Amino acid sequence: MQITNSASRFTNHVSRITHHVLRIWRKAMAKTAQVEVNDRGLLSSLQEFFRSVLESEGMNAMLVPRHLEQKNVIMPVLISDPEQLEGADPLAPAFPVNGARIVSKLTRKPSGGKIAVVLRPCEIRAFIELVKLKQARTDEILIIGMDCPGAYSNRDYVRFVEEKGEEGVARFCQDLFLGKGTDTERIELSPACQSCEFPIPEAADILIGLLGMDTERHFMVQALTQKGENLFETLGLSEAGEPKERQSAVESFVVERKACRDKMFAETAAGVNTLEKLTAYLSSCVNCYNCRAACPVCFCKECVFVTDVFDHDPSQYLKWAARKGAVKMPTDTLFYHITRLAHMSTACVGCGQCSNACPNDIPVAELFRTVSHRTQEAFDYEAGRSPDEAPPLSVFNENELGEVVGIN
Amino acid sequence: MTDFEPAIIAFVCNWCTYTAADLAGTSRLSYPKNVRLIRVMCTGMVDPQYVIKAFLEGADGVLVSGCHPGDCHYINGNFKARRRIKLLKEILPQFGFEQERLRLTWIGASDGIQFAEIMRELTVQLRTLGPNEAKLRMII
């Protein structure tokens, strides 16, 4: 059993290494352009680029974060009229919803049109998980991924806009990528973003690179897939290499984030390592299930926790209370969270929308990311890394996991 | 703690381990009353939430037991169960549940003697390990 176990682990490693090599190769071969920033700045230049994409042959619409007309709130907007791209703002540190769910709505069946979707790296990774779970399709979309420095929680974004206004929003990305901090010392990125080591949208068709770029002059456009290359050619972009500074900028960015992540893992793990502590951690949970509603990879149409399985008979509550003298209401809080961890932690991309959605500020994302890191490692899996890797609970090898069988 | 008797919930598959339990009974073998059998059609239908619920309700041990690899009545349910147990063995210890509280075994339909032995051994192990924390306090 031992030999076959290490054999299957070896196969996993080979597939991982192959994937890694392919990625490096693809990057080396990728068509890269440096697009000039116009005199109205980076955001305006990006809008112009989006316009050229939307107006390109065969493109019907574009999904992009945009300021709403009625209020200065940013939401994903599906745009078919290029004039409506004014107000599109993928640079603002607002992250109201994980776009993977929206793209899933747009692609679960053929729509009859082609859509370009502008997403953050974690949105793309969640989307890949949904594709693997047969909840979304890639056929009619083109993914434009933006380098991502992170975003604020919903509440902090509102504060940020109040304090800094439009000007601050415009400066945000540049400042962060140039290592100047967030400009407002008092407002920190959401905890999920602070500990996210995936700033680069590696699975996009077209990558828009900002990290390590002089974004007052250029931003980078890189085609990472065949679809991306086709668009690259349609747009008539001229090839230029990836700037040398970018690689090292990305590396140091990731190192910093990983250090932050590991510190968060250690603190969270120590904060929940007994049932007593986990109970304290989740004590203000009111079972609203918003974390599940906001989760991009929790895809069940009907969650078991809202079925009549959990419409307990009133007498049942009395029995529970009688058993230990008291029962906290609503019941089943730990049961819900641990079950959700079992059901979706291997697909968790750490986007942090669960924390964003919590009405009582429970650090849900930290808990889920910490546990997920371990469950994903156990299956040599990384959510959103590759469309070719099967979700670990959907497959098995006959000769594996000998260590979990038996009573010794 | 000497009089502590563990409560063990065993999810056993209809075709193999339950039949083995039946065989143990008809063979007049005895095994500890600590074990509460729950018959399921296949270990492949044991959703992780069943195991989690058992632990949160105060079970001191949970056993999932089915057919030997290759013998599954539904071809591969036991292989799927094995991955789910692996998953739970990664999650539950992070909240203080000892790994040893959750067990997976293959006990074939003709293994009546082995069934009784494993139940005895498991009971001894859990008696030594002591009660599950969830049994003693209100959890939410």
Coordinates of C-alpha atoms in Angstrom, one line a residue:
Chain A
M1 CA 0.0 0.0 0.0
Q2 CA 2.9 2.3 0.9
I3 CA 4.5 1.9 -2.5
T4 CA 1.3 2.5 -4.4
N5 CA 0.5 5.5 -2.2
S6 CA 3.8 7.2 -3.0
A7 CA 3.2 6.2 -6.7
S8 CA 0.0 8.1 -6.8
R9 CA 1.6 11.0 -5.0
F10 CA 4.3 10.9 -7.5
T11 CA 1.8 11.1 -10.4
N12 CA 0.2 14.1 -8.7
H13 CA 3.6 15.8 -8.4
V14 CA 4.3 15.1 -12.1
S15 CA 1.1 16.6 -13.1
R16 CA 1.8 19.6 -11.0
I17 CA 5.3 20.0 -12.3
T18 CA 4.0 19.6 -15.9
H19 CA 1.4 22.3 -15.2
H20 CA 4.1 24.6 -13.8
V21 CA 6.4 24.0 -16.7
L22 CA 3.5 24.6 -19.2
R23 CA 2.7 27.8 -17.4
I24 CA 6.3 29.1 -17.6
W25 CA 6.5 28.0 -21.3
R26 CA 3.2 29.7 -22.0
K27 CA 4.4 32.9 -20.3
A28 CA 7.7 32.8 -22.2
M29 CA 5.8 32.4 -25.5
A30 CA 3.0 34.8 -24.6
K31 CA 2.4 37.8 -26.8
T32 CA 3.0 40.9 -24.7
A33 CA 2.2 44.5 -25.5
Q34 CA 2.9 47.6 -23.6
V35 CA 0.0 50.0 -24.0
E36 CA 0.6 53.7 -23.6
V37 CA -1.2 55.6 -20.9
N38 CA -2.9 58.7 -22.3
D39 CA -2.8 62.2 -20.7
R40 CA -6.0 61.6 -18.8
G41 CA -4.4 58.8 -16.8
L42 CA -4.4 55.0 -16.3
L43 CA -8.1 54.6 -15.7
S44 CA -9.1 56.5 -18.9
S45 CA -6.6 54.4 -20.9
L46 CA -8.0 51.2 -19.5
Q47 CA -11.5 52.4 -20.4
E48 CA -10.2 53.1 -23.9
F49 CA -8.7 49.6 -24.1
F50 CA -12.0 48.0 -22.9
R51 CA -13.8 50.0 -25.6
S52 CA -11.5 48.6 -28.3
V53 CA -12.2 45.1 -26.9
L54 CA -16.0 45.6 -26.8
E55 CA -16.0 47.1 -30.3
S56 CA -13.9 44.3 -31.7
E57 CA -15.4 41.8 -34.2
G58 CA -17.9 39.5 -32.7
M59 CA -17.9 40.8 -29.1
N60 CA -21.5 41.4 -27.8
A61 CA -21.0 42.6 -24.3
M62 CA -18.5 43.2 -21.5
L63 CA -18.9 42.6 -17.8
V64 CA -16.9 45.1 -15.9
P65 CA -17.0 46.8 -12.4
R66 CA -18.6 50.2 -13.0
H67 CA -19.8 53.1 -10.9
L68 CA -23.6 53.2 -10.9
E69 CA -25.2 56.4 -12.2
Q70 CA -27.5 56.9 -9.2
K71 CA -24.9 56.5 -6.5
N72 CA -21.2 56.2 -6.2
V73 CA -21.3 52.5 -5.8
I74 CA -19.3 50.0 -7.8
M75 CA -21.0 46.9 -9.1
P76 CA -20.4 44.5 -12.0
V77 CA -22.3 45.8 -15.0
L78 CA -23.0 44.0 -18.2
I79 CA -22.4 46.6 -21.0
S80 CA -23.3 46.3 -24.6
D81 CA -23.2 50.0 -25.6
P82 CA -19.5 51.2 -25.6
E83 CA -20.7 54.6 -24.4
Q84 CA -21.7 53.0 -21.2
L85 CA -18.0 52.1 -20.5
E86 CA -17.6 55.6 -19.0
G87 CA -17.5 54.9 -15.3
A88 CA -16.0 51.5 -15.7
D89 CA -13.5 51.2 -12.9
P90 CA -11.6 48.0 -12.4
L91 CA -9.0 49.9 -10.3
A92 CA -11.2 50.9 -7.4
P93 CA -10.6 48.9 -4.3
A94 CA -14.2 47.8 -4.2
F95 CA -15.1 44.1 -4.1
P96 CA -18.9 43.9 -3.5
V97 CA -19.4 40.4 -5.0
N98 CA -17.3 37.6 -6.3
G99 CA -17.8 37.9 -10.1
A100 CA -17.5 34.1 -10.6
R101 CA -21.1 33.7 -9.6
I102 CA -22.2 36.4 -12.1
V103 CA -20.2 34.8 -14.9
S104 CA -21.7 31.4 -14.0
K105 CA -25.2 33.0 -14.5
L106 CA -24.1 34.3 -17.9
T107 CA -22.6 31.0 -19.1
R108 CA -24.5 28.1 -17.6
K109 CA -26.2 27.7 -21.0
P110 CA -25.3 29.1 -24.4
S111 CA -26.2 32.8 -24.5
G112 CA -25.8 33.2 -28.2
G113 CA -23.3 36.0 -27.8
K114 CA -19.7 36.6 -26.8
I115 CA -18.9 38.3 -23.6
A116 CA -15.6 39.8 -22.3
V117 CA -15.4 39.6 -18.5
V118 CA -13.1 41.7 -16.4
L119 CA -12.2 39.9 -13.3
R120 CA -9.8 39.8 -10.3
P121 CA -7.5 36.8 -9.9
C122 CA -9.6 35.3 -7.1
E123 CA -12.8 35.7 -9.2
I124 CA -11.1 33.8 -12.1
R125 CA -9.9 31.0 -9.7
A126 CA -13.4 30.7 -8.3
F127 CA -14.8 30.6 -11.9
I128 CA -12.4 27.7 -12.7
E129 CA -13.8 25.8 -9.8
L130 CA -17.3 26.4 -11.0
V131 CA -16.4 25.3 -14.5
K132 CA -15.1 22.0 -13.0
L133 CA -18.2 21.6 -11.0
K134 CA -20.2 22.0 -14.2
Q135 CA -21.8 25.3 -13.1
A136 CA -20.3 27.5 -15.8
R137 CA -18.8 27.3 -19.2
T138 CA -15.9 29.0 -20.9
D139 CA -17.2 28.7 -24.5
E140 CA -18.5 32.1 -25.1
I141 CA -16.4 34.3 -22.8
L142 CA -13.1 35.9 -22.9
I143 CA -11.5 36.5 -19.5
I144 CA -9.6 39.7 -19.0
G145 CA -7.7 39.4 -15.7
M146 CA -6.3 42.4 -13.9
D147 CA -3.3 42.4 -11.6
C148 CA -4.9 42.8 -8.2
P149 CA -3.4 44.6 -5.2
G150 CA -6.4 43.7 -3.0
A151 CA -9.5 45.6 -2.0
Y152 CA -11.3 46.9 1.0
S153 CA -14.2 45.3 2.9
N154 CA -17.5 46.8 1.8
R155 CA -17.7 49.0 4.9
D156 CA -14.2 50.2 4.6
Y157 CA -14.7 51.1 1.0
V158 CA -17.5 53.4 1.8
R159 CA -15.3 55.1 4.5
F160 CA -12.5 55.3 2.0
V161 CA -14.6 57.0 -0.6
E162 CA -15.9 59.5 2.0
E163 CA -12.4 60.3 3.1
K164 CA -10.5 60.3 -0.2
G165 CA -13.1 60.9 -2.8
E166 CA -12.6 60.0 -6.5
E167 CA -9.0 61.2 -6.5
G168 CA -8.1 58.6 -3.8
V169 CA -9.8 55.8 -5.7
A170 CA -7.8 56.7 -8.8
R171 CA -4.5 56.7 -6.8
F172 CA -5.2 53.5 -4.9
C173 CA -3.8 50.9 -7.4
Q174 CA -0.7 52.9 -8.3
D175 CA 0.2 53.6 -4.7
L176 CA -0.2 50.0 -3.7
F177 CA 1.7 48.5 -6.6
L178 CA 4.5 51.1 -6.2
G179 CA 4.8 50.0 -2.6
K180 CA 3.6 53.3 -1.2
G181 CA 1.0 51.6 1.1
T182 CA -2.6 52.4 0.9
D183 CA -2.3 56.1 1.3
T184 CA -4.7 56.0 4.2
E185 CA -2.9 54.4 7.0
R186 CA -6.0 54.0 9.0
I187 CA -7.8 51.8 6.5
E188 CA -6.3 48.5 5.8
L189 CA -7.1 46.1 3.0
S190 CA -9.6 43.4 3.9
P191 CA -7.9 40.6 5.9
A192 CA -8.5 38.1 3.0
C193 CA -6.7 40.4 0.6
Q194 CA -3.8 41.1 3.0
S195 CA -3.0 37.5 3.1
C196 CA -3.6 36.7 -0.6
E197 CA -0.6 35.5 -2.5
F198 CA -2.3 35.5 -5.9
P199 CA -2.0 39.0 -7.4
I200 CA -1.6 37.8 -10.9
P201 CA -4.5 36.5 -13.0
E202 CA -2.6 33.5 -14.4
A203 CA -5.6 31.7 -15.8
A204 CA -7.0 34.7 -17.8
D205 CA -7.1 34.8 -21.6
I206 CA -5.8 38.4 -21.5
L207 CA -3.8 39.7 -18.6
I208 CA -3.6 43.3 -17.8
G209 CA -0.3 43.9 -16.0
L210 CA 0.1 46.7 -13.6
L211 CA 2.5 45.3 -11.0
G212 CA 6.1 46.3 -11.7
M213 CA 5.0 48.7 -14.4
D214 CA 5.4 52.4 -14.6
T215 CA 1.6 52.9 -14.7
E216 CA 1.9 56.6 -15.4
R217 CA 3.2 55.6 -18.8
H218 CA 2.3 52.0 -19.7
F219 CA 0.3 49.1 -18.7
M220 CA 0.9 45.6 -20.0
V221 CA -1.4 43.5 -22.1
Q222 CA -0.5 39.8 -22.4
A223 CA -2.2 37.0 -24.2
L224 CA -2.1 33.8 -22.2
T225 CA -4.3 31.6 -24.3
Q226 CA -5.3 31.0 -27.9
K227 CA -8.4 33.1 -27.4
G228 CA -6.3 35.9 -25.9
E229 CA -3.9 35.7 -28.9
N230 CA -6.8 36.0 -31.3
L231 CA -7.9 39.2 -29.6
F232 CA -4.4 40.4 -29.4
E233 CA -4.2 40.2 -33.2
T234 CA -7.6 41.6 -33.8
L235 CA -6.7 44.6 -31.8
G236 CA -3.5 45.0 -33.8
L237 CA -1.4 45.4 -30.6
S238 CA 2.3 45.5 -31.3
E239 CA 4.6 43.1 -29.4
A240 CA 7.0 44.3 -26.8
G241 CA 8.7 42.3 -24.1
E242 CA 7.6 42.0 -20.5
P243 CA 9.5 44.7 -18.5
K244 CA 12.4 43.2 -16.5
E245 CA 11.3 44.9 -13.3
R246 CA 7.9 43.1 -13.4
Q247 CA 9.2 39.6 -12.4
S248 CA 11.0 40.8 -9.4
A249 CA 8.2 43.1 -8.4
V250 CA 5.8 40.2 -8.5
E251 CA 8.1 37.9 -6.5
S252 CA 8.7 40.4 -3.7
F253 CA 4.9 41.1 -3.6
V254 CA 4.2 37.4 -3.2
V255 CA 6.8 36.9 -0.6
E256 CA 5.4 39.7 1.5
R257 CA 1.8 38.4 1.1
K258 CA 2.9 34.8 2.0
A259 CA 4.5 36.0 5.2
C260 CA 1.3 37.8 6.1
R261 CA -0.7 34.8 5.2
D262 CA 1.4 32.4 7.3
K263 CA 1.1 34.7 10.3
M264 CA -2.7 34.7 9.8
F265 CA -2.7 30.9 9.5
A266 CA -0.8 30.5 12.8
E267 CA -3.0 33.0 14.7
T268 CA -6.2 31.5 13.4
A269 CA -5.2 27.9 14.0
A270 CA -4.3 28.8 17.6
G271 CA -7.6 30.6 18.0
V272 CA -9.7 27.6 17.1
N273 CA -7.7 24.5 18.2
T274 CA -10.3 23.3 20.7
L275 CA -14.0 23.0 20.4
E276 CA -14.3 25.6 23.2
K277 CA -12.2 28.1 21.3
L278 CA -14.0 27.4 18.0
T279 CA -17.3 28.1 19.8
A280 CA -16.0 31.4 21.1
Y281 CA -14.7 32.3 17.6
L282 CA -18.2 31.7 16.1
S283 CA -20.2 32.8 19.1
S284 CA -21.8 35.8 17.4
C285 CA -23.0 33.8 14.5
V286 CA -26.8 34.0 14.1
N287 CA -27.1 31.4 11.3
C288 CA -28.1 33.9 8.7
Y289 CA -26.0 31.9 6.2
N290 CA -24.9 35.1 4.4
C291 CA -21.4 33.6 4.2
R292 CA -22.8 30.8 2.2
A293 CA -24.8 33.1 0.0
A294 CA -21.8 35.2 -0.8
C295 CA -19.5 32.2 -1.3
P296 CA -18.6 31.9 -5.0
V297 CA -18.0 28.1 -4.8
C298 CA -21.0 27.1 -2.6
F299 CA -23.1 26.2 -5.6
C300 CA -25.9 24.0 -4.4
K301 CA -29.3 25.2 -5.4
E302 CA -30.6 24.2 -2.1
C303 CA -28.3 24.0 0.9
V304 CA -29.1 21.1 3.3
F305 CA -29.2 23.6 6.1
V306 CA -32.3 25.3 4.8
T307 CA -34.2 22.1 4.0
D308 CA -36.8 20.6 6.3
V309 CA -34.1 18.3 7.7
F310 CA -33.4 21.3 9.9
D311 CA -37.0 22.2 10.6
H312 CA -36.7 20.4 13.9
D313 CA -39.7 19.4 15.9
P314 CA -40.3 21.9 18.7
S315 CA -40.0 19.0 21.3
Q316 CA -36.5 18.3 19.9
Y317 CA -35.2 21.7 21.2
L318 CA -36.5 20.9 24.6
K319 CA -34.7 17.5 24.5
W320 CA -31.5 19.2 23.6
A321 CA -31.9 21.8 26.3
A322 CA -32.6 19.1 28.8
R323 CA -29.5 17.0 27.9
K324 CA -27.0 19.6 29.0
G325 CA -29.2 22.0 30.9
A326 CA -29.1 24.6 28.1
V327 CA -28.9 24.9 24.3
K328 CA -27.9 28.0 22.4
M329 CA -30.5 29.2 19.9
P330 CA -30.5 29.2 16.9
T331 CA -28.9 25.7 17.1
D332 CA -26.6 23.9 14.7
T333 CA -24.1 26.8 14.3
L334 CA -20.9 24.8 14.6
F335 CA -22.6 22.0 12.7
Y336 CA -23.2 24.4 9.8
H337 CA -19.7 25.9 9.7
I338 CA -17.8 22.6 10.0
T339 CA -20.1 20.9 7.4
R340 CA -19.6 23.8 5.0
L341 CA -15.8 23.3 5.5
A342 CA -16.2 19.7 4.6
H343 CA -18.3 20.4 1.6
M344 CA -16.4 23.3 0.0
S345 CA -13.0 23.8 1.6
T346 CA -11.2 22.0 -1.2
A347 CA -12.6 24.6 -3.6
C348 CA -12.1 27.7 -1.4
V349 CA -10.1 30.4 -3.2
G350 CA -9.8 32.7 -0.2
C351 CA -11.6 35.7 -1.8
G352 CA -13.0 36.8 1.6
Q353 CA -16.6 37.4 0.5
C354 CA -17.8 35.3 3.5
S355 CA -16.3 37.8 5.9
N356 CA -17.6 40.7 3.8
A357 CA -21.1 39.3 4.1
C358 CA -21.0 38.6 7.8
P359 CA -23.4 41.0 9.7
N360 CA -21.5 40.4 12.9
D361 CA -17.9 40.7 11.7
I362 CA -16.9 37.2 12.4
P363 CA -13.5 36.5 10.7
V364 CA -15.0 33.7 8.6
A365 CA -12.5 34.1 5.8
E366 CA -9.5 33.5 8.0
L367 CA -11.0 30.4 9.4
F368 CA -12.0 29.0 6.0
R369 CA -8.7 29.9 4.4
T370 CA -6.7 28.3 7.3
V371 CA -8.6 25.0 7.2
S372 CA -8.8 25.0 3.4
H373 CA -5.1 25.4 3.1
R374 CA -4.6 22.2 4.9
T375 CA -7.3 20.2 3.1
Q376 CA -6.1 21.3 -0.3
E377 CA -2.5 20.4 0.7
A378 CA -3.7 17.0 1.8
F379 CA -4.9 16.3 -1.7
D380 CA -2.1 18.1 -3.4
Y381 CA -4.7 20.5 -4.9
E382 CA -4.9 24.2 -5.2
A383 CA -8.4 25.7 -5.9
G384 CA -8.5 27.5 -9.2
R385 CA -5.0 26.6 -10.2
S386 CA -5.9 24.7 -13.3
P387 CA -9.0 23.6 -15.2
D388 CA -7.3 20.2 -15.8
E389 CA -7.1 19.1 -12.2
A390 CA -10.2 17.3 -11.0
P391 CA -11.7 18.5 -7.7
P392 CA -10.3 16.0 -5.1
L393 CA -13.6 14.8 -3.8
S394 CA -14.9 14.0 -7.3
V395 CA -12.2 11.4 -8.0
F396 CA -10.2 8.6 -6.4
N397 CA -7.3 6.3 -7.0
E398 CA -7.7 2.7 -6.1
N399 CA -4.3 2.6 -4.4
E400 CA -4.1 5.6 -2.1
L401 CA -4.6 6.8 1.4
G402 CA -3.7 3.5 3.0
E403 CA -3.0 5.4 6.2
V404 CA -6.6 6.3 6.8
V405 CA -7.8 2.7 6.8
G406 CA -7.7 0.5 9.9
I407 CA -7.7 1.1 13.6
N408 CA -4.1 1.2 14.4
Chain B
M1 CA -12.6 8.4 34.7
T2 CA -12.4 4.7 35.2
D3 CA -16.1 4.2 34.7
F4 CA -16.1 6.1 31.4
E5 CA -17.8 4.2 28.7
P6 CA -17.4 5.6 25.2
A7 CA -20.3 5.9 22.8
I8 CA -19.4 4.8 19.4
I9 CA -21.4 5.5 16.3
A10 CA -20.7 3.0 13.4
F11 CA -22.0 3.7 9.9
V12 CA -21.9 0.2 8.4
C13 CA -22.7 -0.7 4.8
N14 CA -25.6 -3.0 4.2
W15 CA -23.6 -5.5 2.0
C16 CA -20.5 -6.1 4.0
T17 CA -20.0 -4.8 7.5
Y18 CA -23.7 -5.0 8.5
T19 CA -23.8 -8.5 7.2
A20 CA -20.6 -9.2 9.2
A21 CA -22.3 -7.8 12.3
D22 CA -25.3 -10.1 11.6
L23 CA -22.9 -13.0 11.2
A24 CA -21.3 -12.2 14.5
G25 CA -24.7 -12.2 16.1
T26 CA -25.9 -15.5 14.6
S27 CA -22.5 -17.0 15.6
R28 CA -23.2 -15.9 19.2
L29 CA -20.1 -13.7 19.3
S30 CA -20.3 -10.9 21.7
Y31 CA -19.0 -7.3 21.3
P32 CA -19.3 -4.2 23.6
K33 CA -22.6 -2.5 23.8
N34 CA -20.8 0.8 23.3
V35 CA -21.2 0.5 19.6
R36 CA -24.4 1.8 18.0
L37 CA -24.7 0.5 14.4
I38 CA -26.4 2.7 11.8
R39 CA -27.0 0.7 8.6
V40 CA -26.4 2.6 5.4
M41 CA -26.6 1.2 1.9
C42 CA -23.0 2.1 1.2
T43 CA -20.1 3.9 2.9
G44 CA -20.2 6.1 -0.2
M45 CA -23.4 7.7 1.0
V46 CA -21.9 8.8 4.4
D47 CA -21.9 12.5 3.9
P48 CA -19.2 14.2 6.1
Q49 CA -22.0 16.0 7.9
Y50 CA -23.3 12.7 9.4
V51 CA -19.9 12.2 11.0
I52 CA -19.7 15.9 12.1
K53 CA -23.2 15.7 13.6
A54 CA -22.3 12.5 15.5
F55 CA -19.3 14.2 17.1
L56 CA -21.1 17.4 17.9
E57 CA -23.8 15.4 19.6
G58 CA -21.2 13.9 21.8
A59 CA -20.1 10.6 20.1
D60 CA -16.7 9.6 21.5
G61 CA -15.9 7.7 18.4
V62 CA -17.2 7.3 14.8
L63 CA -16.5 4.3 12.7
V64 CA -17.3 4.1 9.0
S65 CA -17.0 0.5 7.7
G66 CA -17.7 -1.1 4.4
C67 CA -16.6 -3.6 1.8
H68 CA -13.0 -4.3 1.0
P69 CA -11.6 -2.5 -2.1
G70 CA -12.9 -4.1 -5.2
D71 CA -15.9 -5.6 -3.3
C72 CA -18.2 -2.6 -3.2
H73 CA -21.7 -3.5 -4.3
Y74 CA -21.8 -0.1 -6.0
I75 CA -18.4 -0.6 -7.6
N76 CA -16.5 2.3 -6.0
G77 CA -18.5 3.8 -3.1
N78 CA -15.8 2.7 -0.6
F79 CA -13.1 4.6 -2.5
K80 CA -15.1 7.8 -2.3
A81 CA -15.7 7.2 1.4
R82 CA -12.0 6.9 1.9
R83 CA -11.4 10.3 0.4
R84 CA -14.1 11.8 2.6
I85 CA -12.6 10.3 5.7
K86 CA -9.2 11.7 4.7
L87 CA -10.9 15.1 4.4
L88 CA -12.5 14.8 7.8
K89 CA -9.2 13.7 9.3
E90 CA -7.7 16.9 8.1
I91 CA -10.5 19.2 9.3
L92 CA -11.6 17.8 12.6
P93 CA -8.2 17.7 14.4
Q94 CA -7.9 21.5 13.7
F95 CA -10.7 21.9 16.2
G96 CA -9.2 19.6 18.8
F97 CA -10.9 16.3 17.8
E98 CA -8.2 13.5 18.1
Q99 CA -7.7 11.7 14.8
E100 CA -8.2 8.4 16.6
R101 CA -11.8 9.2 17.2
L102 CA -12.6 8.7 13.5
R103 CA -12.0 5.3 11.9
L104 CA -12.5 3.7 8.6
T105 CA -12.3 -0.1 8.2
W106 CA -13.1 -2.7 5.6
I107 CA -15.0 -5.6 7.1
G108 CA -16.3 -8.1 4.6
A109 CA -19.6 -10.0 4.9
S110 CA -17.9 -13.2 6.1
D111 CA -15.7 -11.4 8.6
G112 CA -18.0 -11.9 11.7
I113 CA -15.1 -12.8 14.0
Q114 CA -13.0 -9.8 12.8
F115 CA -16.0 -7.5 13.3
A116 CA -16.4 -8.5 16.9
E117 CA -12.6 -8.1 17.5
I118 CA -12.5 -4.6 15.9
M119 CA -15.4 -3.4 18.0
R120 CA -13.7 -4.7 21.2
E121 CA -10.4 -3.1 20.2
L122 CA -12.0 0.2 19.3
T123 CA -13.9 0.4 22.6
V124 CA -10.7 -0.2 24.5
Q125 CA -8.9 2.5 22.5
L126 CA -11.6 5.1 23.1
R127 CA -12.0 4.2 26.8
T128 CA -8.3 5.1 27.1
L129 CA -8.7 8.3 25.1
G130 CA -11.5 9.6 27.3
P131 CA -14.6 11.5 26.5
N132 CA -15.2 13.9 23.6
E133 CA -15.2 17.5 24.7
A134 CA -18.5 18.1 23.0
K135 CA -20.2 15.6 25.3
L136 CA -19.4 17.7 28.4
R137 CA -20.2 21.2 27.4
M138 CA -22.8 23.2 25.6
I139 CA -21.6 23.8 22.1
I140 CA -23.3 26.2 19.7

